[in-house]
Amino acid sequence: MTTYKIPVIPGDGIGPDIVTEGMKVIDSAGEKFGFDVEWIEYPHGADHFLETGELISEDTLKELSQYSAIYLGSIGDPRIEPGVLEKGILLAARFYFDQYINLRPIKLLNGVWSPIKDKTPDDIDFVVVRENTEDMYIGIGGRSTKGASSKILEVNRNLYSAKFNLDIETDSEEIAYQIGMISKEGTRRVMEYAFELAQNRSKNLASVDKANVLSDIYGFWREEFESMSSKYPEVKTDFNYVDAITMWFVKNPEWFDVVVTPNMFGDIITDLGAMIQGGLGLAPGGNINPEGTSMFEPIHGSAPKYKGQNKVNPIATIWAGAMMIEQLGEQEASDNIVKAIERNISEGKVRTYDMGGTAGTSDVGDEIAKLVKE
């Protein structure tokens, strides 16, 4: 029997509640499909930070790098200034492990109400491939007050390094600036992943940019997409401005199969995708390095007001677990978990409050685990 060692970071708020149910369902799938999971829990989150002052150390990241996948509950706590945990744990992990792909299935399951009138599961079933390490999220910028100033900003990645020497002169009382950057290396690798994914699905790939206004950075993105498309002549491609694609997601979601997008636009459109598939409680995500350590999580937050109440919907986390074991090679077990989720929703017997039911978090986990075995 294959045994997978998987680190778990339950995190904050509802994180421990929901990740427990995801682990339960994966263990159930393992019993049915002949694999075992050894869960290795890590304490990193708000409580750990308040007790020790540590977010996540390089030693811990190095230790985690020996594993193929990490299972994450949620990060965020009102006792700590917004952004501290997110940058110090989530973004630190993404950059350390070079998780350059954020993968988001936008799939309407049977039994789920979509706010888009008359659209069915046949109409809403696509995947967004978001570049996950560049763009406006490289984390460099600053502020300057009236007069002259200078600043050196650096980006260091496994693929490359870049340095910006800025001489700033302004007669404004104060200015703020943020530098966005994409590289040929970073752009081409995420596009290659998207083309390969499209080739294995319906051979339809849509690209997102804003090349008509932000022509330098997103014009470069478009050029690279056009160049790479010549290597995949069987994949049908099209371009979409980010403002337009938000409209098409709502009006004609059936047009899309695989979507590839720069980091910032992907952050925006995947939240819209979550709503058209039924809400944040049904939206999983993966931060993926195909050759290294990936991390899987629900895309919703930590909802600290519901901490320990056994109330919230665990389906996004359970679905993220299905994505995780698919990444590990357990395709049949992953498909079975998604089918069990869909059956749970369709039958409507065990649902949390957000889906019109009265069941608790653990009740839904128990039910899906049971359906996995049937």
CSV table of C-alpha atoms in Angstrom, one decimal:
chain,number,residue,atom,x,y,z
A,1,MET,CA,0.0,0.0,0.0
A,2,THR,CA,1.3,3.5,-0.9
A,3,THR,CA,1.7,5.8,2.0
A,4,TYR,CA,1.8,9.6,1.5
A,5,LYS,CA,3.2,11.9,4.1
A,6,ILE,CA,1.3,15.2,4.0
A,7,PRO,CA,2.0,18.2,6.1
A,8,VAL,CA,-1.2,20.0,7.5
A,9,ILE,CA,-1.4,23.6,8.5
A,10,PRO,CA,-4.9,24.0,10.1
A,11,GLY,CA,-4.3,27.7,10.6
A,12,ASP,CA,-6.7,30.1,12.1
A,13,GLY,CA,-10.4,30.6,12.8
A,14,ILE,CA,-12.4,27.8,11.2
A,15,GLY,CA,-9.3,26.3,9.7
A,16,PRO,CA,-8.9,23.4,12.2
A,17,ASP,CA,-12.6,22.5,11.8
A,18,ILE,CA,-12.7,22.4,8.0
A,19,VAL,CA,-9.3,20.7,7.5
A,20,THR,CA,-10.3,18.0,9.9
A,21,GLU,CA,-13.2,17.1,7.6
A,22,GLY,CA,-11.0,17.1,4.6
A,23,MET,CA,-8.5,14.8,6.2
A,24,LYS,CA,-11.4,12.5,7.2
A,25,VAL,CA,-12.7,12.3,3.6
A,26,ILE,CA,-9.2,11.6,2.2
A,27,ASP,CA,-8.7,8.9,4.8
A,28,SER,CA,-12.0,7.3,3.7
A,29,ALA,CA,-10.9,7.5,0.0
A,30,GLY,CA,-7.6,5.9,1.0
A,31,GLU,CA,-9.4,2.9,2.5
A,32,LYS,CA,-11.4,2.4,-0.7
A,33,PHE,CA,-8.6,3.0,-3.2
A,34,GLY,CA,-5.7,1.4,-1.4
A,35,PHE,CA,-3.5,4.2,-0.1
A,36,ASP,CA,-2.7,5.6,3.3
A,37,VAL,CA,-1.9,9.1,4.5
A,38,GLU,CA,0.4,10.0,7.4
A,39,TRP,CA,-0.7,13.6,8.4
A,40,ILE,CA,2.0,15.8,9.9
A,41,GLU,CA,0.6,18.8,11.7
A,42,TYR,CA,2.3,22.2,11.8
A,43,PRO,CA,1.2,24.9,14.2
A,44,HIS,CA,1.8,28.0,12.1
A,45,GLY,CA,-0.9,30.7,12.3
A,46,ALA,CA,-2.1,33.4,14.7
A,47,ASP,CA,-1.8,31.5,18.0
A,48,HIS,CA,1.7,30.3,17.1
A,49,PHE,CA,2.8,33.9,16.1
A,50,LEU,CA,1.4,35.4,19.3
A,51,GLU,CA,3.1,32.8,21.4
A,52,THR,CA,6.5,32.8,19.7
A,53,GLY,CA,6.7,35.8,17.4
A,54,GLU,CA,7.4,33.4,14.5
A,55,LEU,CA,5.5,33.4,11.3
A,56,ILE,CA,7.2,30.6,9.4
A,57,SER,CA,11.0,30.1,9.5
A,58,GLU,CA,13.3,29.2,6.6
A,59,ASP,CA,14.1,26.0,8.5
A,60,THR,CA,10.5,25.0,8.6
A,61,LEU,CA,10.1,25.9,4.9
A,62,LYS,CA,13.1,23.8,4.1
A,63,GLU,CA,11.6,20.9,6.1
A,64,LEU,CA,8.3,21.2,4.3
A,65,SER,CA,10.1,21.2,0.9
A,66,GLN,CA,10.7,17.5,1.2
A,67,TYR,CA,7.0,16.8,0.7
A,68,SER,CA,5.0,17.0,-2.5
A,69,ALA,CA,1.9,18.6,-1.1
A,70,ILE,CA,0.7,20.7,1.9
A,71,TYR,CA,-2.9,20.8,3.1
A,72,LEU,CA,-3.9,24.3,4.4
A,73,GLY,CA,-7.0,25.3,6.4
A,74,SER,CA,-7.1,29.1,6.5
A,75,ILE,CA,-4.9,32.0,7.6
A,76,GLY,CA,-6.1,35.3,9.2
A,77,ASP,CA,-6.9,36.6,12.6
A,78,PRO,CA,-8.4,39.9,13.8
A,79,ARG,CA,-5.9,40.1,16.7
A,80,ILE,CA,-3.1,40.6,14.2
A,81,GLU,CA,-2.7,43.5,11.7
A,82,PRO,CA,-4.1,42.6,8.3
A,83,GLY,CA,-1.5,41.2,5.9
A,84,VAL,CA,1.0,40.1,8.5
A,85,LEU,CA,0.0,36.4,8.6
A,86,GLU,CA,-0.9,36.4,4.9
A,87,LYS,CA,2.4,37.8,3.8
A,88,GLY,CA,4.5,36.1,6.4
A,89,ILE,CA,3.0,32.6,5.9
A,90,LEU,CA,1.0,32.2,2.7
A,91,LEU,CA,3.1,34.4,0.4
A,92,ALA,CA,6.3,33.3,2.1
A,93,ALA,CA,5.4,29.7,1.3
A,94,ARG,CA,4.3,30.4,-2.3
A,95,PHE,CA,7.5,32.2,-3.1
A,96,TYR,CA,9.8,29.8,-1.3
A,97,PHE,CA,8.3,26.7,-3.0
A,98,ASP,CA,7.9,28.7,-6.3
A,99,GLN,CA,4.3,27.8,-6.5
A,100,TYR,CA,3.9,29.6,-9.8
A,101,ILE,CA,0.4,28.3,-10.7
A,102,ASN,CA,-2.8,29.0,-8.9
A,103,LEU,CA,-5.3,26.5,-10.2
A,104,ARG,CA,-9.0,27.2,-9.7
A,105,PRO,CA,-11.7,24.9,-11.0
A,106,ILE,CA,-14.9,26.8,-11.7
A,107,LYS,CA,-17.5,24.0,-11.8
A,108,LEU,CA,-21.2,24.1,-11.0
A,109,LEU,CA,-22.2,20.9,-9.3
A,110,ASN,CA,-25.6,19.3,-9.6
A,111,GLY,CA,-27.9,20.5,-6.9
A,112,VAL,CA,-26.1,23.8,-6.4
A,113,TRP,CA,-28.0,27.1,-7.1
A,114,SER,CA,-26.1,29.5,-9.4
A,115,PRO,CA,-27.0,33.2,-9.4
A,116,ILE,CA,-26.8,33.0,-13.2
A,117,LYS,CA,-30.3,32.4,-14.4
A,118,ASP,CA,-30.9,29.2,-16.5
A,119,LYS,CA,-27.2,28.1,-16.5
A,120,THR,CA,-26.6,24.4,-15.6
A,121,PRO,CA,-23.6,22.3,-14.7
A,122,ASP,CA,-23.0,21.8,-18.5
A,123,ASP,CA,-22.5,25.5,-18.9
A,124,ILE,CA,-20.2,26.2,-16.0
A,125,ASP,CA,-17.2,23.9,-16.0
A,126,PHE,CA,-13.9,25.5,-16.7
A,127,VAL,CA,-10.5,26.0,-15.0
A,128,VAL,CA,-8.6,29.2,-14.4
A,129,VAL,CA,-4.8,29.0,-14.5
A,130,ARG,CA,-3.5,32.1,-12.7
A,131,GLU,CA,0.2,33.1,-12.7
A,132,ASN,CA,1.0,33.1,-8.9
A,133,THR,CA,4.4,34.8,-8.3
A,134,GLU,CA,4.7,37.9,-10.5
A,135,ASP,CA,2.7,40.9,-11.7
A,136,MET,CA,1.7,43.5,-9.1
A,137,TYR,CA,2.2,41.0,-6.3
A,138,ILE,CA,6.0,40.9,-6.5
A,139,GLY,CA,5.8,43.1,-3.4
A,140,ILE,CA,7.9,46.1,-4.3
A,141,GLY,CA,6.8,49.7,-4.1
A,142,GLY,CA,6.9,52.6,-1.7
A,143,ARG,CA,6.0,56.2,-0.9
A,144,SER,CA,7.7,59.5,-1.5
A,145,THR,CA,7.0,63.0,-0.2
A,146,LYS,CA,7.6,66.3,-1.9
A,147,GLY,CA,11.1,66.7,-3.2
A,148,ALA,CA,13.8,64.3,-4.4
A,149,SER,CA,14.4,60.8,-3.2
A,150,SER,CA,15.8,57.5,-4.4
A,151,LYS,CA,15.1,53.9,-3.7
A,152,ILE,CA,16.5,50.5,-4.7
A,153,LEU,CA,14.0,47.8,-5.1
A,154,GLU,CA,14.9,44.2,-5.8
A,155,VAL,CA,13.2,41.0,-6.9
A,156,ASN,CA,15.0,37.7,-6.4
A,157,ARG,CA,13.6,34.5,-7.7
A,158,ASN,CA,14.9,31.0,-8.5
A,159,LEU,CA,14.5,31.9,-12.2
A,160,TYR,CA,16.0,35.4,-12.2
A,161,SER,CA,16.7,38.5,-10.3
A,162,ALA,CA,15.9,42.2,-11.1
A,163,LYS,CA,16.9,45.5,-9.5
A,164,PHE,CA,15.2,48.9,-9.9
A,165,ASN,CA,17.2,52.0,-9.0
A,166,LEU,CA,14.6,54.7,-8.7
A,167,ASP,CA,15.3,58.5,-8.7
A,168,ILE,CA,12.1,60.2,-7.7
A,169,GLU,CA,11.3,63.9,-7.8
A,170,THR,CA,7.8,65.2,-7.1
A,171,ASP,CA,6.0,68.4,-6.1
A,172,SER,CA,3.1,66.4,-4.8
A,173,GLU,CA,2.6,66.4,-1.1
A,174,GLU,CA,3.0,62.5,-1.2
A,175,ILE,CA,2.9,59.8,-3.8
A,176,ALA,CA,2.6,56.0,-3.5
A,177,TYR,CA,3.8,53.6,-6.2
A,178,GLN,CA,3.7,49.8,-6.7
A,179,ILE,CA,5.8,48.1,-9.4
A,180,GLY,CA,4.3,45.3,-11.3
A,181,MET,CA,6.6,43.0,-13.3
A,182,ILE,CA,6.3,39.9,-15.4
A,183,SER,CA,9.2,37.9,-16.9
A,184,LYS,CA,9.6,35.9,-20.0
A,185,GLU,CA,10.5,32.9,-17.9
A,186,GLY,CA,7.6,33.2,-15.5
A,187,THR,CA,5.1,34.0,-18.2
A,188,ARG,CA,6.0,31.1,-20.5
A,189,ARG,CA,6.0,28.4,-17.8
A,190,VAL,CA,2.5,29.2,-16.7
A,191,MET,CA,1.3,29.4,-20.3
A,192,GLU,CA,2.9,26.1,-21.1
A,193,TYR,CA,1.0,24.5,-18.1
A,194,ALA,CA,-2.2,26.1,-19.4
A,195,PHE,CA,-1.7,24.9,-23.0
A,196,GLU,CA,-0.9,21.4,-21.8
A,197,LEU,CA,-4.1,21.4,-19.6
A,198,ALA,CA,-6.2,22.7,-22.5
A,199,GLN,CA,-4.8,20.0,-24.8
A,200,ASN,CA,-6.0,17.3,-22.4
A,201,ARG,CA,-9.5,18.9,-22.0
A,202,SER,CA,-11.4,20.5,-24.8
A,203,LYS,CA,-8.5,22.2,-26.6
A,204,ASN,CA,-9.9,25.7,-25.9
A,205,LEU,CA,-7.7,28.3,-24.1
A,206,ALA,CA,-8.6,31.9,-23.4
A,207,SER,CA,-6.0,34.5,-22.3
A,208,VAL,CA,-6.7,37.5,-20.1
A,209,ASP,CA,-4.9,40.8,-20.3
A,210,LYS,CA,-5.3,44.6,-20.5
A,211,ALA,CA,-3.0,45.2,-23.3
A,212,ASN,CA,-5.1,48.1,-24.7
A,213,VAL,CA,-4.2,50.3,-21.8
A,214,LEU,CA,-1.3,48.8,-19.8
A,215,SER,CA,0.5,48.0,-23.0
A,216,ASP,CA,4.0,47.4,-21.8
A,217,ILE,CA,3.4,44.8,-19.1
A,218,TYR,CA,0.3,43.1,-20.6
A,219,GLY,CA,1.3,43.7,-24.2
A,220,PHE,CA,4.3,41.6,-23.3
A,221,TRP,CA,1.9,38.9,-21.9
A,222,ARG,CA,-0.1,38.9,-25.1
A,223,GLU,CA,3.0,38.6,-27.3
A,224,GLU,CA,4.2,35.6,-25.3
A,225,PHE,CA,0.8,34.0,-25.5
A,226,GLU,CA,0.7,34.4,-29.3
A,227,SER,CA,4.3,33.0,-29.6
A,228,MET,CA,3.5,29.9,-27.5
A,229,SER,CA,0.2,29.2,-29.3
A,230,SER,CA,2.2,28.4,-32.5
A,231,LYS,CA,3.6,25.3,-30.6
A,232,TYR,CA,0.0,24.1,-29.9
A,233,PRO,CA,-1.8,24.4,-33.3
A,234,GLU,CA,-4.6,22.0,-32.2
A,235,VAL,CA,-5.6,24.3,-29.2
A,236,LYS,CA,-8.0,27.1,-30.1
A,237,THR,CA,-7.1,30.4,-28.5
A,238,ASP,CA,-8.6,33.8,-27.9
A,239,PHE,CA,-7.8,37.1,-26.1
A,240,ASN,CA,-10.0,38.7,-23.5
A,241,TYR,CA,-9.6,42.1,-21.8
A,242,VAL,CA,-10.1,41.6,-18.1
A,243,ASP,CA,-13.1,43.9,-17.9
A,244,ALA,CA,-14.8,42.1,-20.7
A,245,ILE,CA,-14.1,38.6,-19.4
A,246,THR,CA,-16.0,39.5,-16.2
A,247,MET,CA,-19.0,40.2,-18.4
A,248,TRP,CA,-18.6,37.0,-20.4
A,249,PHE,CA,-18.2,34.8,-17.2
A,250,VAL,CA,-21.7,35.9,-16.3
A,251,LYS,CA,-23.3,36.1,-19.7
A,252,ASN,CA,-21.7,33.1,-21.4
A,253,PRO,CA,-19.7,30.9,-19.0
A,254,GLU,CA,-20.1,28.0,-21.4
A,255,TRP,CA,-17.6,29.7,-23.7
A,256,PHE,CA,-14.7,28.8,-21.4
A,257,ASP,CA,-12.7,25.7,-20.8
A,258,VAL,CA,-9.3,26.8,-19.7
A,259,VAL,CA,-8.4,30.4,-18.9
A,260,VAL,CA,-4.8,31.7,-18.3
A,261,THR,CA,-4.3,35.0,-16.6
A,262,PRO,CA,-1.7,37.2,-15.0
A,263,ASN,CA,-1.6,37.3,-11.2
A,264,MET,CA,-3.7,40.4,-10.4
A,265,PHE,CA,-6.5,39.7,-12.9
A,266,GLY,CA,-6.6,36.1,-11.8
A,267,ASP,CA,-7.1,37.2,-8.2
A,268,ILE,CA,-10.2,39.2,-9.4
A,269,ILE,CA,-11.8,36.8,-11.8
A,270,THR,CA,-11.5,33.7,-9.7
A,271,ASP,CA,-13.6,35.3,-7.0
A,272,LEU,CA,-16.3,36.0,-9.6
A,273,GLY,CA,-15.9,32.4,-10.7
A,274,ALA,CA,-16.5,31.3,-7.1
A,275,MET,CA,-19.8,33.1,-7.0
A,276,ILE,CA,-21.1,31.7,-10.3
A,277,GLN,CA,-20.3,28.2,-9.1
A,278,GLY,CA,-22.4,28.7,-6.0
A,279,GLY,CA,-20.3,30.7,-3.5
A,280,LEU,CA,-17.0,30.7,-1.6
A,281,GLY,CA,-18.1,27.7,0.5
A,282,LEU,CA,-17.7,25.6,-2.7
A,283,ALA,CA,-14.5,27.0,-4.1
A,284,PRO,CA,-11.2,25.1,-3.8
A,285,GLY,CA,-7.8,26.2,-5.0
A,286,GLY,CA,-4.3,24.9,-5.5
A,287,ASN,CA,-0.9,26.7,-5.4
A,288,ILE,CA,1.1,24.4,-7.6
A,289,ASN,CA,4.7,23.8,-8.5
A,290,PRO,CA,4.5,20.8,-10.8
A,291,GLU,CA,8.1,19.7,-10.0
A,292,GLY,CA,8.1,20.7,-6.3
A,293,THR,CA,5.9,21.3,-3.3
A,294,SER,CA,2.3,22.4,-3.9
A,295,MET,CA,-0.3,23.7,-1.4
A,296,PHE,CA,-4.0,23.2,-1.4
A,297,GLU,CA,-6.7,25.2,0.4
A,298,PRO,CA,-10.2,26.6,0.2
A,299,ILE,CA,-10.2,30.2,-1.3
A,300,HIS,CA,-12.4,31.6,1.5
A,301,GLY,CA,-11.0,33.2,4.7
A,302,SER,CA,-10.7,32.1,8.3
A,303,ALA,CA,-14.1,33.4,9.4
A,304,PRO,CA,-12.9,33.8,13.0
A,305,LYS,CA,-16.4,34.5,14.4
A,306,TYR,CA,-17.4,30.9,13.7
A,307,LYS,CA,-14.2,29.4,15.2
A,308,GLY,CA,-14.9,26.1,17.0
A,309,GLN,CA,-18.7,26.3,16.4
A,310,ASN,CA,-18.9,23.3,14.0
A,311,LYS,CA,-21.1,25.4,11.7
A,312,VAL,CA,-19.3,26.3,8.5
A,313,ASN,CA,-19.4,24.5,5.2
A,314,PRO,CA,-16.3,22.2,4.7
A,315,ILE,CA,-16.9,21.4,1.0
A,316,ALA,CA,-14.3,23.8,-0.4
A,317,THR,CA,-11.7,22.3,1.8
A,318,ILE,CA,-12.7,18.8,1.0
A,319,TRP,CA,-12.7,19.6,-2.7
A,320,ALA,CA,-9.2,21.1,-2.3
A,321,GLY,CA,-8.2,17.8,-0.7
A,322,ALA,CA,-9.4,16.1,-3.8
A,323,MET,CA,-7.3,18.4,-5.9
A,324,MET,CA,-4.3,17.5,-3.7
A,325,ILE,CA,-4.5,13.8,-4.0
A,326,GLU,CA,-5.1,14.2,-7.8
A,327,GLN,CA,-1.7,16.0,-7.8
A,328,LEU,CA,-0.2,13.1,-6.0
A,329,GLY,CA,-1.5,10.7,-8.7
A,330,GLU,CA,-4.7,9.4,-7.1
A,331,GLN,CA,-7.0,10.4,-10.0
A,332,GLU,CA,-9.7,7.8,-9.3
A,333,ALA,CA,-9.9,8.7,-5.6
A,334,SER,CA,-10.0,12.4,-6.4
A,335,ASP,CA,-12.9,12.0,-8.9
A,336,ASN,CA,-14.7,9.8,-6.4
A,337,ILE,CA,-14.5,12.6,-3.7
A,338,VAL,CA,-15.9,15.2,-6.1
A,339,LYS,CA,-18.8,12.8,-7.0
A,340,ALA,CA,-19.4,12.2,-3.3
A,341,ILE,CA,-19.6,16.0,-2.8
A,342,GLU,CA,-22.0,16.3,-5.7
A,343,ARG,CA,-24.2,13.5,-4.4
A,344,ASN,CA,-24.2,15.0,-0.9
A,345,ILE,CA,-25.4,18.3,-2.4
A,346,SER,CA,-28.0,16.7,-4.7
A,347,GLU,CA,-29.6,14.6,-2.1
A,348,GLY,CA,-29.8,17.6,0.2
A,349,LYS,CA,-30.0,15.6,3.4
A,350,VAL,CA,-26.9,16.9,5.2
A,351,ARG,CA,-26.2,20.5,4.5
A,352,THR,CA,-24.8,23.4,6.4
A,353,TYR,CA,-26.7,26.7,7.1
A,354,ASP,CA,-25.3,28.5,4.0
A,355,MET,CA,-26.9,25.9,1.8
A,356,GLY,CA,-30.2,25.9,3.5
A,357,GLY,CA,-29.6,23.1,6.0
A,358,THR,CA,-29.0,22.7,9.7
A,359,ALA,CA,-26.1,20.2,9.7
A,360,GLY,CA,-22.8,20.9,11.3
A,361,THR,CA,-19.3,20.9,9.7
A,362,SER,CA,-18.5,17.4,11.0
A,363,ASP,CA,-21.9,16.1,9.8
A,364,VAL,CA,-21.1,17.1,6.3
A,365,GLY,CA,-17.6,15.5,6.5
A,366,ASP,CA,-19.1,12.3,7.9
A,367,GLU,CA,-21.7,12.1,5.1
A,368,ILE,CA,-19.2,12.7,2.3
A,369,ALA,CA,-16.7,10.2,3.8
A,370,LYS,CA,-19.6,7.7,3.9
A,371,LEU,CA,-20.6,8.4,0.3
A,372,VAL,CA,-16.9,8.0,-0.8
A,373,LYS,CA,-17.0,4.4,0.4
A,374,GLU,CA,-20.3,3.5,-1.3
